Short mmCIF file of C-alpha atoms in Angstrom, two decimals:
data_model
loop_
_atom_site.label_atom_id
_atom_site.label_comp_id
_atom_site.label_asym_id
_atom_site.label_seq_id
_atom_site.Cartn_x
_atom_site.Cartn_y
_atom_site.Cartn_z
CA UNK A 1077 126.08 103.63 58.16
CA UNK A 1078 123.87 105.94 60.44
CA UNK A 1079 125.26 106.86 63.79
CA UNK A 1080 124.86 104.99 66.84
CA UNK A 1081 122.78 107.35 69.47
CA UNK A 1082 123.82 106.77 72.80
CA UNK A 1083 121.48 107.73 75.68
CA UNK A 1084 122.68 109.21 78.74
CA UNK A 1085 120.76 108.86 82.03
CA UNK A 1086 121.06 111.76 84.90
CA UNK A 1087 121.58 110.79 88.20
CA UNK A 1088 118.40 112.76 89.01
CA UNK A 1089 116.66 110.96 86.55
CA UNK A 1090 116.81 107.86 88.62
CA UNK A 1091 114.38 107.57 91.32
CA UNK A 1092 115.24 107.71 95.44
CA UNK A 1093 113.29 107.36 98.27
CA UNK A 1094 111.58 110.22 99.35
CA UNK A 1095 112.54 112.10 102.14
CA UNK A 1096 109.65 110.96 104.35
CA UNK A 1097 110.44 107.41 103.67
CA UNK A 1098 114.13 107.61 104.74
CA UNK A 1099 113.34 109.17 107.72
CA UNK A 1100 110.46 106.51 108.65
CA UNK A 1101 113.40 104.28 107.68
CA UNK A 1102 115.45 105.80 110.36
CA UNK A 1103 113.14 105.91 113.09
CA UNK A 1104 112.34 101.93 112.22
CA UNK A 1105 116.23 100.84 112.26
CA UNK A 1106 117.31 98.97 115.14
CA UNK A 1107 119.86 101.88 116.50
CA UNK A 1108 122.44 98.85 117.07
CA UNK A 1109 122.89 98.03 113.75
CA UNK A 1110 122.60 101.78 112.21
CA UNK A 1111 125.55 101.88 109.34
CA UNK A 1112 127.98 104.88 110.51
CA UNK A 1113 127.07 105.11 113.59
CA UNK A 1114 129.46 106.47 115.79
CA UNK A 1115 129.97 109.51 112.93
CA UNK A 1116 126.21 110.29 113.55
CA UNK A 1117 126.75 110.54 117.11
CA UNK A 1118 129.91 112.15 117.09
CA UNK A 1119 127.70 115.07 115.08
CA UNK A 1120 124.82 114.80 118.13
CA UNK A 1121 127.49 114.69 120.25
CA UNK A 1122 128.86 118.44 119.06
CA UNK A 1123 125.09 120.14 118.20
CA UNK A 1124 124.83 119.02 122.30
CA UNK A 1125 127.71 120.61 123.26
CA UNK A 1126 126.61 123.97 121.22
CA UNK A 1127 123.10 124.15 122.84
CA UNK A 1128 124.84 123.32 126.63
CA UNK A 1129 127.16 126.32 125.76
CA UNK A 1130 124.17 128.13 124.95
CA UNK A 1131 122.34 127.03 127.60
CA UNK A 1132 125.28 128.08 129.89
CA UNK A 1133 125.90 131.65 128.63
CA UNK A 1134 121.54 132.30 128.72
CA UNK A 1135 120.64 130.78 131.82
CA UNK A 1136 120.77 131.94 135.00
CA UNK A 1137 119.87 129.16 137.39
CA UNK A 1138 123.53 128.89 139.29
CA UNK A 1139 126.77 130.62 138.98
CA UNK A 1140 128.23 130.94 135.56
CA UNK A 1141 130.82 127.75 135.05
CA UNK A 1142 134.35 128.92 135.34
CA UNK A 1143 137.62 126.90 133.61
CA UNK A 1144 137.19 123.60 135.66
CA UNK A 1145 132.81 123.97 135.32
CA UNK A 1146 133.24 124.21 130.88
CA UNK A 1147 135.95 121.14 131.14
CA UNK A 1148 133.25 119.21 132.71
CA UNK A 1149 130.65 120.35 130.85
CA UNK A 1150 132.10 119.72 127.31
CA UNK A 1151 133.54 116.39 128.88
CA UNK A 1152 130.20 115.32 129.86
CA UNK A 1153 129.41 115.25 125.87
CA UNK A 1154 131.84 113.05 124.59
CA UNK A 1155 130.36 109.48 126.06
CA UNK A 1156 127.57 110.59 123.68
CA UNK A 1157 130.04 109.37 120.10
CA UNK A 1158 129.75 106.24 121.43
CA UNK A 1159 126.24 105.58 122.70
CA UNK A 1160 124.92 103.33 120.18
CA UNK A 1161 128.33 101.36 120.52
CA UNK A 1162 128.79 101.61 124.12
CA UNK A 1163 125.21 102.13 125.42
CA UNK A 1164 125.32 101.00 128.72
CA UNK A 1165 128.69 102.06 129.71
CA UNK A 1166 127.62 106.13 128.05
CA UNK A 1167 125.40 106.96 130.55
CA UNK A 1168 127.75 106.24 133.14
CA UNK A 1169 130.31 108.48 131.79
CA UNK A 1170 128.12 111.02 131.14
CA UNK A 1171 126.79 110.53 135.16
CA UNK A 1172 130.03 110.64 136.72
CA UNK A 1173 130.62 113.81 134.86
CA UNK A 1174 127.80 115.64 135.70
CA UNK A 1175 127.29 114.71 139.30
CA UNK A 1176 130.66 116.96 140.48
CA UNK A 1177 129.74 119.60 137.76
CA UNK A 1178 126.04 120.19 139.49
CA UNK A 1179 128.01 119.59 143.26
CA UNK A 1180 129.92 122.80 142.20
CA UNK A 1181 126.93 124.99 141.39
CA UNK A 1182 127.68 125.65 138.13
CA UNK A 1183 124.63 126.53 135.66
CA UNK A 1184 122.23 123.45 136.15
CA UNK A 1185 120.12 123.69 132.61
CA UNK A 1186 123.55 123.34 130.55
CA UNK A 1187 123.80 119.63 130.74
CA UNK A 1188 120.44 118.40 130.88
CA UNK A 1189 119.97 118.06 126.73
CA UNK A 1190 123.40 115.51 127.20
CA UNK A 1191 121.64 113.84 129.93
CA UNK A 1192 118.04 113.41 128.52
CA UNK A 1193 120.05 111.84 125.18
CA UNK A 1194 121.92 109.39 127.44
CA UNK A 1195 118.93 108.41 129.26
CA UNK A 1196 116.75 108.23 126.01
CA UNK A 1197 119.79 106.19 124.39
CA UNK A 1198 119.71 103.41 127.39
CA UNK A 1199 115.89 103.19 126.99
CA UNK A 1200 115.88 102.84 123.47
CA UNK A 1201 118.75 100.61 123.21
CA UNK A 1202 118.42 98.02 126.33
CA UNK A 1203 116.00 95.88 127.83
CA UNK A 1204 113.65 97.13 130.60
CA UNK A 1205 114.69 95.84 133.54
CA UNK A 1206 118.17 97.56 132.80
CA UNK A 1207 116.11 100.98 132.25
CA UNK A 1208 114.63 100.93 135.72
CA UNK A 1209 118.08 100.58 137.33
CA UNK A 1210 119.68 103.04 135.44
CA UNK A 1211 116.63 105.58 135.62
CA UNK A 1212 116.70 105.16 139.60
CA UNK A 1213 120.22 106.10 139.70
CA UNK A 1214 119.93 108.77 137.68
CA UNK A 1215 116.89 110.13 139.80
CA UNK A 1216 118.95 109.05 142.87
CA UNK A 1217 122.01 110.88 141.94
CA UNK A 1218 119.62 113.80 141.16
CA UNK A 1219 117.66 114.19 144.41
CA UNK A 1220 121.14 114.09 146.15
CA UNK A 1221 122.83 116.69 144.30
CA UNK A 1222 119.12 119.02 144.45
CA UNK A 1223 119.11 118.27 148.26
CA UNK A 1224 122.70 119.49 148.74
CA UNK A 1225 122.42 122.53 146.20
CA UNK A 1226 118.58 123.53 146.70
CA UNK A 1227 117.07 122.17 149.80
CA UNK A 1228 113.78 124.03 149.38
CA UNK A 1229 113.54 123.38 145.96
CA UNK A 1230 110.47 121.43 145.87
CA UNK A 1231 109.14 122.13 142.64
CA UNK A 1232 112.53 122.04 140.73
CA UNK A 1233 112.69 118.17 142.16
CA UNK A 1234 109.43 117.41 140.86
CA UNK A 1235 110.26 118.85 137.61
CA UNK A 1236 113.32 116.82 137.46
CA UNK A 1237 112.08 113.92 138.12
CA UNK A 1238 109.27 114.13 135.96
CA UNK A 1239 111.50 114.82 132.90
CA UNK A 1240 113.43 111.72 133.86
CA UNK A 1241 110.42 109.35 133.81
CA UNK A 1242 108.78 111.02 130.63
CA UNK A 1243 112.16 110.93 128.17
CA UNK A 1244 112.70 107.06 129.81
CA UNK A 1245 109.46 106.31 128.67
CA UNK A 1246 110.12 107.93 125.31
CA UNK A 1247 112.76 105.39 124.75
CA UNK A 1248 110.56 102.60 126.07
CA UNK A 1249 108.09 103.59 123.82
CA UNK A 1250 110.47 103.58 120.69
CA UNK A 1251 111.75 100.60 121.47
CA UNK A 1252 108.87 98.45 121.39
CA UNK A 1253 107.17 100.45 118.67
CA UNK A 1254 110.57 99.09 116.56
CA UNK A 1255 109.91 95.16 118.10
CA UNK A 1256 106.63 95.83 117.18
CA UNK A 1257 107.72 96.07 113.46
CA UNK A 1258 110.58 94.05 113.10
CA UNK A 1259 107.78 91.53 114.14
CA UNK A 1260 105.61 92.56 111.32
CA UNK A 1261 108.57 92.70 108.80
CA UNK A 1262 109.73 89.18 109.88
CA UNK A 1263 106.60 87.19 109.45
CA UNK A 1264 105.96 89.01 106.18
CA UNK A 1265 109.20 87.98 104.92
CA UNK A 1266 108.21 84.50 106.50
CA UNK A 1267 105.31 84.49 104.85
CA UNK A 1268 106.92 85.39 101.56
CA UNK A 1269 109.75 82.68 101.99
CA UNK A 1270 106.84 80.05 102.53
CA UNK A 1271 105.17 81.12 99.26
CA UNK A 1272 108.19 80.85 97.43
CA UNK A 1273 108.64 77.45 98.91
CA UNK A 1274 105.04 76.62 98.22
CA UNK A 1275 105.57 78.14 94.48
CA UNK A 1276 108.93 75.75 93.77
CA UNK A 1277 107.27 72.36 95.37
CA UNK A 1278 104.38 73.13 93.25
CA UNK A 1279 106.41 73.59 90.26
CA UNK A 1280 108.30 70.39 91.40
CA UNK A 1281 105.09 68.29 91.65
CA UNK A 1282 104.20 69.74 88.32
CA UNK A 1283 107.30 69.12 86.61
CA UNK A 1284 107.17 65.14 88.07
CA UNK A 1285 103.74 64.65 87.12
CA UNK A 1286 104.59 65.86 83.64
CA UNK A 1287 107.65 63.35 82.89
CA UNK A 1288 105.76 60.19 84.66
CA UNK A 1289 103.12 61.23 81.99
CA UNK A 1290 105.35 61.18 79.19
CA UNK A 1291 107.72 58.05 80.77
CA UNK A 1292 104.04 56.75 80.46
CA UNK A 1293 103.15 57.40 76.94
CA UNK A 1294 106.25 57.55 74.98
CA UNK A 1295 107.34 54.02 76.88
CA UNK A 1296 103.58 52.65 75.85
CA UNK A 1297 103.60 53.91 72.74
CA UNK A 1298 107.10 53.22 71.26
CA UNK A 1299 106.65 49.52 72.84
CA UNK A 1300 103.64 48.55 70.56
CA UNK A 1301 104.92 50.34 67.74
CA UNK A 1302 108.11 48.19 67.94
CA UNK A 1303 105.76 45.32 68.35
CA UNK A 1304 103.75 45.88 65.50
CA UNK A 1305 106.67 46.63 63.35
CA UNK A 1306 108.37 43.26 64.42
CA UNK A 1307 104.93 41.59 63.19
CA UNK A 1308 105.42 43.71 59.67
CA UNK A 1309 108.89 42.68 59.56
CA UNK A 1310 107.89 38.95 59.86
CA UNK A 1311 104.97 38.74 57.52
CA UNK A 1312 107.44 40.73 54.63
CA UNK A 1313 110.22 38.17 55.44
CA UNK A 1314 108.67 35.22 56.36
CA UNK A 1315 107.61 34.23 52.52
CA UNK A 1316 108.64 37.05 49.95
CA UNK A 1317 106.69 34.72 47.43
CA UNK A 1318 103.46 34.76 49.06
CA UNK A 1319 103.13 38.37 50.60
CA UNK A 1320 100.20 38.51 52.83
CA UNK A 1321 99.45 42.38 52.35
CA UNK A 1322 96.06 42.22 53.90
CA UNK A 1323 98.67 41.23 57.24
CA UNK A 1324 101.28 43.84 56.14
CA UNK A 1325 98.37 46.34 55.86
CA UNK A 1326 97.11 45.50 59.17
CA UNK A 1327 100.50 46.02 60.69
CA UNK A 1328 100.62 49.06 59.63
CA UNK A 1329 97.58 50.06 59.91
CA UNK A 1330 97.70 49.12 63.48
CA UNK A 1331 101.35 51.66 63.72
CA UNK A 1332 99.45 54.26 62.39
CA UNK A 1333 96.58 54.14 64.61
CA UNK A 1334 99.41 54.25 67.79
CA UNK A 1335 100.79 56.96 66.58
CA UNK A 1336 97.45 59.11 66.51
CA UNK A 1337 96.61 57.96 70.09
CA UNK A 1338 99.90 58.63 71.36
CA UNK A 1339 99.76 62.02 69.78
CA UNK A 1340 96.36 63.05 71.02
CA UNK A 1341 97.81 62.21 74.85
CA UNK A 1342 100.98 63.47 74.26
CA UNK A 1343 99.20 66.66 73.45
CA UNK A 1344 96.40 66.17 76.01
CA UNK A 1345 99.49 66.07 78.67
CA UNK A 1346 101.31 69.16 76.85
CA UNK A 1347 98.54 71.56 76.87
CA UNK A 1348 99.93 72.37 80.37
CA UNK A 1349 102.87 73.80 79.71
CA UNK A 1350 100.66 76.08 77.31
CA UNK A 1351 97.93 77.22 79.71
CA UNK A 1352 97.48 80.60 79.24
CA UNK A 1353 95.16 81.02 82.27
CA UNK A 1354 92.13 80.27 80.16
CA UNK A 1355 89.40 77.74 81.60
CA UNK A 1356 90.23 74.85 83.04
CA UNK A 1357 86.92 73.44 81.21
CA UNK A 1358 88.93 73.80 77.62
CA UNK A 1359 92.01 71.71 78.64
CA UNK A 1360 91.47 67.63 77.19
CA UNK A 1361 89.67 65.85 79.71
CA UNK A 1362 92.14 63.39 81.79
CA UNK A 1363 92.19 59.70 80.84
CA UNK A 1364 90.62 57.33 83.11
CA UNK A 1365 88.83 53.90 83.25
CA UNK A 1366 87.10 54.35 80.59
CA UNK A 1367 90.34 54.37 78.51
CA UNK A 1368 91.15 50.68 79.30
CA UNK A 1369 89.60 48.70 77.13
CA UNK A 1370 91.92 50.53 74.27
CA UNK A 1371 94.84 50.14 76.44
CA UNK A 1372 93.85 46.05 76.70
CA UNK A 1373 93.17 46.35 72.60
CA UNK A 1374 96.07 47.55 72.16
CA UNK A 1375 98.13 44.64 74.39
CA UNK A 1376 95.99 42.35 72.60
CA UNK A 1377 97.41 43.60 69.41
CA UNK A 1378 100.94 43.64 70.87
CA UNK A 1379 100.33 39.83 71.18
CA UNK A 1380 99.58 39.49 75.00
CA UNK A 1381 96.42 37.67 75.95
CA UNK A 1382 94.75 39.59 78.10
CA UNK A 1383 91.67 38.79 80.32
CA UNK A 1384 90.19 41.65 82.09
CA UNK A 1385 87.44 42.07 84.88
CA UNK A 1386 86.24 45.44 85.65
CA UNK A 1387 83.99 46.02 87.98
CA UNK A 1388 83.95 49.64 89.94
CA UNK A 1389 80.32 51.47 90.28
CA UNK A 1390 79.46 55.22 90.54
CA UNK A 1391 81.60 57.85 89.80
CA UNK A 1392 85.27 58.00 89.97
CA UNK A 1393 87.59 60.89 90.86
CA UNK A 1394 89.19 62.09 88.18
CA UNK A 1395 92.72 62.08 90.01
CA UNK A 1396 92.17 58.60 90.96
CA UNK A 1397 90.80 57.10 87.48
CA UNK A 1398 94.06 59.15 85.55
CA UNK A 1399 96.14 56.96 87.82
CA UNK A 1400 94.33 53.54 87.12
CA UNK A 1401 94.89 54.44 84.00
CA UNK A 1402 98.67 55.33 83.79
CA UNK A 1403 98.98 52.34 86.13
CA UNK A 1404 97.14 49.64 83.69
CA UNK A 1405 99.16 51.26 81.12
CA UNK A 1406 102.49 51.02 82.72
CA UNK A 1407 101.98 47.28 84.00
CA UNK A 1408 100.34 46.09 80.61
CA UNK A 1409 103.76 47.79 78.76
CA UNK A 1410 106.19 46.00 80.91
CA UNK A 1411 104.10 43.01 80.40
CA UNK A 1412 104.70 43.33 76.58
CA UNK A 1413 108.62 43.99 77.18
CA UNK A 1414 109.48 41.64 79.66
CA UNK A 1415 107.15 38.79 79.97
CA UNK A 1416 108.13 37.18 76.75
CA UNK A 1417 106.07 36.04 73.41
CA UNK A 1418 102.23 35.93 73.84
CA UNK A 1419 102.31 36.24 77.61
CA UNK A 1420 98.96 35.74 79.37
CA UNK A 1421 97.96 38.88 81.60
CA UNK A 1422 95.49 39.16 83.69
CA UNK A 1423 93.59 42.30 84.83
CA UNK A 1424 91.88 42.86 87.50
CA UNK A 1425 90.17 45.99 88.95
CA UNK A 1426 87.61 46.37 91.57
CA UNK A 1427 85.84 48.92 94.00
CA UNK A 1428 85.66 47.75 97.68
CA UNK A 1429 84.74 49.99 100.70
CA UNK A 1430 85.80 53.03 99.02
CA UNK A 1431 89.08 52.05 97.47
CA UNK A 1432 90.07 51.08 94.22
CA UNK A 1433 91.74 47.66 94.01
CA UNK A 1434 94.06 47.15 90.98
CA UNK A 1435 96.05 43.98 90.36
CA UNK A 1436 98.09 43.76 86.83
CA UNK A 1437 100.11 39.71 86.59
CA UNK A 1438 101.11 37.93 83.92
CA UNK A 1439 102.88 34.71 83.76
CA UNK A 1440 105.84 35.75 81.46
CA UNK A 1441 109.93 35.68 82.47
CA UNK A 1442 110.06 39.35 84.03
CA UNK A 1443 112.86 41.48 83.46
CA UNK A 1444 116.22 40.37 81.85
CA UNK A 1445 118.93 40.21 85.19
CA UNK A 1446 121.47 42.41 84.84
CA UNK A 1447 119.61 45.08 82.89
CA UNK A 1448 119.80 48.98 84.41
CA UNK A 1449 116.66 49.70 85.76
CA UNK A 1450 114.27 52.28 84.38
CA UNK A 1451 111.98 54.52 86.02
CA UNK A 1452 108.74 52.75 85.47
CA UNK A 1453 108.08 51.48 88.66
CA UNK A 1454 109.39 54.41 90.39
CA UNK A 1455 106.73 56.31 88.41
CA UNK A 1456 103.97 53.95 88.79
CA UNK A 1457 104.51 54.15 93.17
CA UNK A 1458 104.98 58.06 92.80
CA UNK A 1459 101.41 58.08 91.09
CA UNK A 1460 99.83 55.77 93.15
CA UNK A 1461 101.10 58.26 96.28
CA UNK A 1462 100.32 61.06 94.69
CA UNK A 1463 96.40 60.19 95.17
CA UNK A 1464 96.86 58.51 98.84
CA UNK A 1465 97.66 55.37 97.64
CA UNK A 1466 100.33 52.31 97.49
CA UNK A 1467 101.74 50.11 94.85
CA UNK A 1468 103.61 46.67 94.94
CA UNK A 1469 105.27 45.21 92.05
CA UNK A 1470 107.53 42.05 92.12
CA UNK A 1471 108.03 38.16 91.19
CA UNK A 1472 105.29 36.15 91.76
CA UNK A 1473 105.75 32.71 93.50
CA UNK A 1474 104.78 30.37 90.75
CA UNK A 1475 106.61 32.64 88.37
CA UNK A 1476 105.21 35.83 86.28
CA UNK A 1477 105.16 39.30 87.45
CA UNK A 1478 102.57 41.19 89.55
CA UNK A 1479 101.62 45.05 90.41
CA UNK A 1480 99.22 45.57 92.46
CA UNK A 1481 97.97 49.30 94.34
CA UNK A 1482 95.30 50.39 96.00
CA UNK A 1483 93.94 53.66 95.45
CA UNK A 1484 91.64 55.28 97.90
CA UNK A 1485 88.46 57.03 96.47
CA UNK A 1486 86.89 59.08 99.74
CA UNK A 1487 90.90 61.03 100.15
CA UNK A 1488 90.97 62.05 96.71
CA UNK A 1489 87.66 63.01 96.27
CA UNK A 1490 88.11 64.72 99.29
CA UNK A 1491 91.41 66.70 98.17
CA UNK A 1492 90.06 67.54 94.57
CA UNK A 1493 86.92 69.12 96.48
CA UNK A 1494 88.54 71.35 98.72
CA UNK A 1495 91.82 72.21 95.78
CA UNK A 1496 88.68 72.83 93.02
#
């Protein structure tokens, strides 16, 4: 026995997202749903409080902070852990530490990176309206401590303030630039969801029109073929002396010939499942009124009487004539079935203002009570719908059983031209 080789894959082998996509992935998170959060921040939090440090020993833009001046300085950075958790309440925090830190003269450039991330975090994070209050008592708080520490510092106040309003609208900017795509991502997976809807109804209307087809056939088919065997049956036993084999022949001539027509549809309605995406033009043309006279043949030969008028002229949709058809079929089958010996059926099919009028009776006993239902007239009102029509079937007054359904022509043809 040879040895089994076993293949090992590296975990570099398997491919990540680049680095540019990750970080585009970053920037297009919503920063109130970021997954370990508060560890990020904590990490901003510290690289803030080593540049203010910095800042603080460089700088020389007030006294140098003594042992009260660091402890509000480093306190000033903690709010910042929390800012995506706690974003309105951070920036408060962070201003009610560095209001008495600037009142005491200390270094003024050491705190401003903690303060530009709080106010960037509040614009980023919160709606608007909140922005504007919190930016004007930031600005507010600002002028009052410049005025107290710097009266003539003009310029510095300007400066200030302009940094305020530029890193506020930073954050505004972010945050509808994220709204902005969340947008785009939601209707695309919208519009995915609806074709995936639109992808299982159509396999749903598929899959129905597939077994009323073959409820159609088979039920049609296996109904005269029991027929015509009975008749075989009959002429064998009736008078084993005298065999009629011209009748016997006949018989079974008449199975055989069935069976080839309900093969050729049953294939006809098969090729479906076996498109390959090749031209609709190769597929078996669908059966339509000009298949009734075989289907009334083949009643005939079933032993109903039928007596058919036809009379539609011009053109009919395809759609609408493969529904005649499965209709006649249908009715003339549970004709056969239900209506008793040599029942008298009468078809009747008409065009009249642009809809197809189809009436099916016969004058037989109907249905057996007490029998479970099948789905034959469930099929035959889906079909008729399924071209913008309607179907009644039922008891007629002076006995027998009638279908009737009219089937628009304009609608379909209509549909068909703008689905083709």
């Amino acid at each position: 026995m040879e040895p089994v080789q076993t293949t090992t894959v590296s975990p570099t082998a398997v491919e990540r997202p680049r680095t540019g996509e990750r970080i585009i992935a970053t920037i297009n998170r919503d920063p109130l749903t970021a997954p370990r959060a508060v560890r990020n921040d904590a990490i901003l939090a510290a690289c803030t409080a080593a540049l203010a440090v910095v800042l603080a020993l460089l700088v020389d833009d007030g006294r140098r902070p003594d042992a009260l001046g660091w402890t509000l300085l480093l306190a000033a950075h903690v709010p910042l852990a929390w800012r995506r958790r706690r974003p309105l309440l951070m920036p408060l925090l962070v201003l009610a530490v560095v209001a008495p830190y600037h009142a005491l003269d200390n270094i003024h450039g050491a705190p401003i990176p903690a303060t530009m991330v709080a106010l960037y975090t509040v614009a980023a994070t919160g709606p608007p309206r909140r922005t504007l209050l919190i930016g004007t008592v930031v600005i507010g708080t600002t002028l009052t401590m410049n005025a107290l520490t710097n009266p003539d510092g003009f310029v510095e106040l300007v400066r200030i303030t302009g940094w305020v309003v530029a890193v506020l609208f930073l954050g505004l900017d972010v945050r509808f630039y994220r709204q902005y795509v969340a947008g785009i991502v939601e209707r695309a997976e919208r519009a995915e969801h609806t074709r995936e809807e639109e992808a299982r109804r159509r396999v749903a209307e598929e899959r129905l029109r597939i077994a009323r087809d073959l409820h159609d056939l088979l039920a049609h088919s296996i109904t005269l073929i029991g027929v015509q065997t009975s008749v075989a049956a009959h002429v064998l036993a009736a008078d084993p002396e005298r065999l009629d084999r011209g009748a016997v022949a006949k018989a079974l001539d008449d199975i055989a010939g069935t069976c080839r027509t309900a093969r050729g549809e049953l294939r006809t309605t098969l090729e479906v499942l076996r498109d390959n995406g090749g031209p609709e033009d190769a597929r078996s043309p669908l059966a339509g009124l000009d298949g009734l006279p075989d289907l009334v043949e083949a009643a005939r030969l079933a032993g109903a009487r039928v007596d058919q008028s036809v009379r539609a002229s011009g053109p009919v949709p395809p759609a609408v004539g493969a529904a005649a058809y499965r209709l006649v079929q249908e009715a003339l089958t549970n004709a056969v079935r239900h209506a008793g010996p040599e029942p008298a059926v009468r078809l009747d099919l008409r065009e009249e203002d642009g809809t197809l009028h189809l009436s099916v009776t016969d004058d037989g006993t109907g249905p057996t009570p007490g029998n479970t239902p099948g789905f034959g007239l469930v099929g035959m009102r889906e079909r008729a719908r399924s071209v913008g029509g309607t179907l009644d079937a039922g008891p007629r007054t002076g006995g027998g059983f009638q279908v009737t359904a009219t089937l628009p022509l304009r609608t379909a043809a209509t549909r068909e031209g703008a689905t083709g």
